[in-house]
Coordinates of C-alpha atoms in Angstrom, one line a residue:
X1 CA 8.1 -21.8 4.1
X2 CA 5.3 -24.4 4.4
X3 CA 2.1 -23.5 1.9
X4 CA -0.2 -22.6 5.0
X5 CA 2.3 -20.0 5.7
X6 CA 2.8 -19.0 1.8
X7 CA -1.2 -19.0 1.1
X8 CA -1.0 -16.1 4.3
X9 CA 1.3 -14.0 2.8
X10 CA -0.2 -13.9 -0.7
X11 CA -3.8 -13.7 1.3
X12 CA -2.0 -10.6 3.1
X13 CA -0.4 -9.2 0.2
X14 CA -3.6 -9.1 -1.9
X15 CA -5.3 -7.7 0.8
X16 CA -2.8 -5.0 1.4
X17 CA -2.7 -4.2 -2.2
X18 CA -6.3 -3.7 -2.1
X19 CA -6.2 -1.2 0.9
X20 CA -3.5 1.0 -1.0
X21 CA -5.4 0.9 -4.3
X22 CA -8.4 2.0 -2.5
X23 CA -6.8 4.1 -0.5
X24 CA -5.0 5.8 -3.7
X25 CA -8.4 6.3 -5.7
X26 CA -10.1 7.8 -2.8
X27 CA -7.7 10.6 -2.9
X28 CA -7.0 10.8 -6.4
X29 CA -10.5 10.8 -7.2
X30 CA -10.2 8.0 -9.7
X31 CA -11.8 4.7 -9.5
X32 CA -10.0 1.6 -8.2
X33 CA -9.7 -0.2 -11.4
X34 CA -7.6 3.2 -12.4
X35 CA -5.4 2.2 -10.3
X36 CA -2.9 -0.2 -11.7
X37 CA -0.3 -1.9 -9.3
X38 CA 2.8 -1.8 -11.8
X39 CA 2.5 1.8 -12.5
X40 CA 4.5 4.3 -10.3
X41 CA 2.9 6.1 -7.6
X42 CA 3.8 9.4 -9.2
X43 CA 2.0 8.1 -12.7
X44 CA -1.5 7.6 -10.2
X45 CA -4.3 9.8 -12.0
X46 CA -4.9 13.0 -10.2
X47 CA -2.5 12.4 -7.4
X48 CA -0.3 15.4 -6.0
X49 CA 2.0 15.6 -3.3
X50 CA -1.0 16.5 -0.2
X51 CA -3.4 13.9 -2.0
X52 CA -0.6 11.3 -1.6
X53 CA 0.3 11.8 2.1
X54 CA -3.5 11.8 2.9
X55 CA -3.5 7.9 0.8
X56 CA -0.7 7.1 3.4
X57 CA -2.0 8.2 6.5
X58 CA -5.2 6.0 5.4
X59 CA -3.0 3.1 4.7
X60 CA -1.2 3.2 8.3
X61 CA -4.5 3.7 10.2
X62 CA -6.1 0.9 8.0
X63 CA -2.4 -1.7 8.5
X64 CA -2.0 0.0 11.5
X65 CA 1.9 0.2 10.3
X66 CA 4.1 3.3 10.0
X67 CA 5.6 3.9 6.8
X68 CA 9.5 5.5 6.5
X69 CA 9.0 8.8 4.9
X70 CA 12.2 7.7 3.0
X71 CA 10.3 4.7 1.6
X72 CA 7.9 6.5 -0.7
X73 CA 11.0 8.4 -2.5
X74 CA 12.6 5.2 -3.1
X75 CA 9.0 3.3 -3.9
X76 CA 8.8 2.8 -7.6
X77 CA 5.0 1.7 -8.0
X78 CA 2.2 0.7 -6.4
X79 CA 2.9 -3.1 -5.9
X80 CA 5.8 -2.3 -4.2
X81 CA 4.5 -0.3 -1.6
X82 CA 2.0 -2.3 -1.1
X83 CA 4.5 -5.3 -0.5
X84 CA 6.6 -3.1 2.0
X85 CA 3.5 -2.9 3.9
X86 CA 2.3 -6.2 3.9
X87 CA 6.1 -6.8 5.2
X88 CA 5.3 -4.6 7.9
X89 CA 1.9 -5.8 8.5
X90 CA 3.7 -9.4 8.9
X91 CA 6.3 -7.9 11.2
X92 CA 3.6 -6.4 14.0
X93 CA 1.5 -9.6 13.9
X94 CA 4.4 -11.6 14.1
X95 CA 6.2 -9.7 17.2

């Protein structure tokens, strides 16, 4: 992988990451900075099952992605799903 190609992905990733953070506090009614990327999606402040789905929806809209319904059971925190979407942000830009 040449560096121009690595500085996108972390560029991507970062910027993903920021769109599920935000996208978490929103419906969690927490700030942002509440929202820490190694903690488990089910440890988000104030987040419940409806809360979390409406956080998802906003994420595909925003990455214009679809996310497995599977994935978010087997998700274990925040960075992670916000890596599996900038995997499948890469994939749709790259098809």
């Amino acid at each position: 992988m040449s560096t121009v190609s690595s500085d996108r992905s972390t560029t991507d990733t970062q910027r993903v990451l920021d769109v599920v953070r935000t996208a978490l506090a929103t419906h969690s009614g927490v700030p942002v900075e509440q929202i820490d990327p190694a903690q488990p999606l089910s440890a988000v402040p104030g987040i419940e099952s409806v809360k979390a789905l409406r956080a998802i929806t906003q994420i595909e809209d925003e990455c214009e992605v679809v996310i497995p319904d599977d994935f978010l059971f087997e998700t274990a925190t925040v960075a992670e799903l916000a890596g599996f979407v900038a995997q499948l942000v890469a994939q749709r830009v790259d098809a």
